[in-house]
Short mmCIF file of C-alpha atoms in Angstrom, two decimals:
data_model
loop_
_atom_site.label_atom_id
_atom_site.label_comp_id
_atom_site.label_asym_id
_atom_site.label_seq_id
_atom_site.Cartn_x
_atom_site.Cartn_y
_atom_site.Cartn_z
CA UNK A 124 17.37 -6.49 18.88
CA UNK A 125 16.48 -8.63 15.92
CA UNK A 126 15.51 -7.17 12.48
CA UNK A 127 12.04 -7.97 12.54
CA UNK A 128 11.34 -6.56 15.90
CA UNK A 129 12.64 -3.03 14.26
CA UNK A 130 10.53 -2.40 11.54
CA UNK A 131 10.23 1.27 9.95
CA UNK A 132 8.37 3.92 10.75
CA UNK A 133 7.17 6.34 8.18
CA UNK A 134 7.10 9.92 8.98
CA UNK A 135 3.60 10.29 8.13
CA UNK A 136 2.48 7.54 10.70
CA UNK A 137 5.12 9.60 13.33
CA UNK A 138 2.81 12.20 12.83
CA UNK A 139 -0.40 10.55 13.30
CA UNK A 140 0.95 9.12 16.13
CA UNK A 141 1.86 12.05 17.94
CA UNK A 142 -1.13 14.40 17.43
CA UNK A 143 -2.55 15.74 20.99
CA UNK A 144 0.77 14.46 22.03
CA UNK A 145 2.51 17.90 22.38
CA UNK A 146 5.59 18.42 25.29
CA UNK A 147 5.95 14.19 24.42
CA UNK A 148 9.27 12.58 22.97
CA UNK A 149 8.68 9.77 20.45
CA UNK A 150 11.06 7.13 21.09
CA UNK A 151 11.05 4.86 17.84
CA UNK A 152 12.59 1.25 18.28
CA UNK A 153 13.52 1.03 14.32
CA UNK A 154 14.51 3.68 11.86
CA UNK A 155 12.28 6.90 10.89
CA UNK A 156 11.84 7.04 7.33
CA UNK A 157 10.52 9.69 4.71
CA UNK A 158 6.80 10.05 3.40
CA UNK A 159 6.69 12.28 -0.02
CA UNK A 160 2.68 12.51 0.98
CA UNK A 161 3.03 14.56 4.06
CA UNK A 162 3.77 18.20 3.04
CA UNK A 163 4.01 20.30 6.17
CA UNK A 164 6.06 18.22 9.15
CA UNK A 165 5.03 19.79 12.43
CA UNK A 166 7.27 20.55 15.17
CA UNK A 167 8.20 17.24 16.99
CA UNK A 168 10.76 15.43 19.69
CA UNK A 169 12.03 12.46 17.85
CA UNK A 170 14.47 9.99 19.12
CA UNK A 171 14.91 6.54 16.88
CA UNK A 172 17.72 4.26 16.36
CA UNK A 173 18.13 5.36 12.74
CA UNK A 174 16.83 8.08 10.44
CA UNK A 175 16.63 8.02 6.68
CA UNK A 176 19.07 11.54 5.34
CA UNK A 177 15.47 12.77 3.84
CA UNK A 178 13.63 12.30 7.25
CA UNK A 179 16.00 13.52 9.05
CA UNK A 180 16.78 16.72 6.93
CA UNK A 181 13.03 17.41 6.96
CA UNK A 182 12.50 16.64 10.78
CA UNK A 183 15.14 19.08 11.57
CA UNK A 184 13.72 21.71 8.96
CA UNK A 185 10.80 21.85 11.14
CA UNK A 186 12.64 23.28 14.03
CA UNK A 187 12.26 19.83 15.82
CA UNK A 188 14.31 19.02 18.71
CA UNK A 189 16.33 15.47 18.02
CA UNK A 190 17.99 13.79 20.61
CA UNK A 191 21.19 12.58 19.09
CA UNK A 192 21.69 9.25 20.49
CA UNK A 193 24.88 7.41 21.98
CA UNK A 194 25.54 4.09 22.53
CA UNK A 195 24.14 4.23 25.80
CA UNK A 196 20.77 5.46 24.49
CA UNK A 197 20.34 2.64 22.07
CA UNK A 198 20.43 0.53 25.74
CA UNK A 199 17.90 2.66 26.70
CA UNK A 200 15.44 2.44 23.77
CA UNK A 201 16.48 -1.44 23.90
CA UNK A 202 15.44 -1.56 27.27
CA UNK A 203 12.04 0.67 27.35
CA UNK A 204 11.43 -1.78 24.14
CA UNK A 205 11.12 -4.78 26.64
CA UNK A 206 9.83 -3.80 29.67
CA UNK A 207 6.43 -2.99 30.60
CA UNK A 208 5.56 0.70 30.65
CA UNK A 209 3.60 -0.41 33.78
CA UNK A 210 6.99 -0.71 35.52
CA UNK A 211 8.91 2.37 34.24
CA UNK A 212 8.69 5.69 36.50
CA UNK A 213 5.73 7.69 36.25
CA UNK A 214 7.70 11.10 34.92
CA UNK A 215 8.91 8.67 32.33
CA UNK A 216 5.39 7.51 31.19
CA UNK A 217 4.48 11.00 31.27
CA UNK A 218 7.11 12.28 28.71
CA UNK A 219 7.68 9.58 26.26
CA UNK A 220 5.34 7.53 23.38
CA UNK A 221 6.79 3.93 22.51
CA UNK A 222 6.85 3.44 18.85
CA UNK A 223 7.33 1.12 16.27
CA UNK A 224 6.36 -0.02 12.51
CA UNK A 225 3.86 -2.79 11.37
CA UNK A 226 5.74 -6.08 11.92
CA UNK A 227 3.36 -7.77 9.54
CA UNK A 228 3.94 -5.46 7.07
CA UNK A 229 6.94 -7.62 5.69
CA UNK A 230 7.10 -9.60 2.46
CA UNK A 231 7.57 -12.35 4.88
CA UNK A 232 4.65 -12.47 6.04
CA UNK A 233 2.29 -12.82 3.41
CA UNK A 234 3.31 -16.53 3.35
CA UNK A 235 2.18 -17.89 6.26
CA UNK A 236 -0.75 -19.70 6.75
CA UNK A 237 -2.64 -22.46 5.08
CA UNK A 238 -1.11 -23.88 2.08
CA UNK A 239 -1.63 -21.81 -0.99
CA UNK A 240 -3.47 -24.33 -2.41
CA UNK A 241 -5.96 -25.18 0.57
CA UNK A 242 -9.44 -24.10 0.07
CA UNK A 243 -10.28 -20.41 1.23
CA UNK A 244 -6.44 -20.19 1.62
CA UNK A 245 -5.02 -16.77 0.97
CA UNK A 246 -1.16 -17.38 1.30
CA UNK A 247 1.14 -16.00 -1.31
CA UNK A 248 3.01 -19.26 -2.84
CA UNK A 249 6.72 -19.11 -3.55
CA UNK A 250 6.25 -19.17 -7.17
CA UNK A 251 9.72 -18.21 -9.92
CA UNK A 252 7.48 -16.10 -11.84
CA UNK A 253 3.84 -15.02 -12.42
CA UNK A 254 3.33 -16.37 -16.08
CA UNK A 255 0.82 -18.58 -17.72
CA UNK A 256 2.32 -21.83 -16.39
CA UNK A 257 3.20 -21.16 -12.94
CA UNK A 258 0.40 -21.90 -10.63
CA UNK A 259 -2.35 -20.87 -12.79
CA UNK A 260 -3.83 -24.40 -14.18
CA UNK A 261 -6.44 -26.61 -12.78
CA UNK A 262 -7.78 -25.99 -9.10
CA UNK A 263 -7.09 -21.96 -10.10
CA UNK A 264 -9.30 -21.06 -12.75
CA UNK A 265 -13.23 -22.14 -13.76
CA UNK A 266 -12.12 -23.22 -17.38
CA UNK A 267 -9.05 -25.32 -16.42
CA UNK A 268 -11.31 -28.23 -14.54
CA UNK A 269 -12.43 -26.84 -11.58
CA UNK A 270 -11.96 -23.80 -9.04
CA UNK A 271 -10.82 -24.29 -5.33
#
């Protein structure tokens, strides 16, 4: 699975996620990572192809039950990660919650769109540096000419 389709998953969203989820196993397609903001970690059922050392020393603090994966299980998250949930068993449905990060949470992705000089345009432009010369003259600013 490609490295945008894995994005991270911070323990505080894990959390959010799985409240009124209780008896449920969270099966994150990404790694699990650690959130300084969340002081008390409940008791949860993780499973995720990678945990940060942090996370994963504070998930296990909280008496949480981990399911260490193998090889085999990485297939398995793989393949829960592209099917339909629609077609997987009902006790399966029952037991597990499909995770996963904000893709458009990347860097990435705040380029895309219009051009970043296009009116009403809000793409980030691929500028060197954020100085006085670099993208910050006429079209940009009221008393340089004009403002897009």
């Amino acid at each position: 699975m490609s490295r945008v389709n894995r994005p991270p998953l911070s323990l505080s969203r894990l959390i959010r996620f799985m409240k009124g989820k209780e008896g449920k196993t969270a099966v994150v397609v990404g790694t699990v990572t650690d959130d300084i903001r969340v002081y008390e970690v409940p008791a949860l059922k993780v499973t995720a192809l990678r945990f940060t050392e942090t996370a994963r020393a504070r998930i296990e603090k909280a008496v949480v039950y981990e399911l260490s994966y193998t090889f085999d299980f990485v297939h398995v998250v793989e393949y829960i990660a592209c099917i339909s949930l629609v077609a997987l068993p009902a006790s399966l449905c029952n037991i597990l919650v499909l995770l996963r990060g904000p893709k458009n949470a990347r860097e990435a992705v705040k380029h895309f769109g219009p051009a970043p000089g296009v009116p009403h345009s809000h793409t980030k432009p691929y500028v060197r540096a954020k100085g006085r010369k670099f993208e910050r003259a006429r079209g940009r600013r009221n008393n340089r000419g004009f403002r897009v």
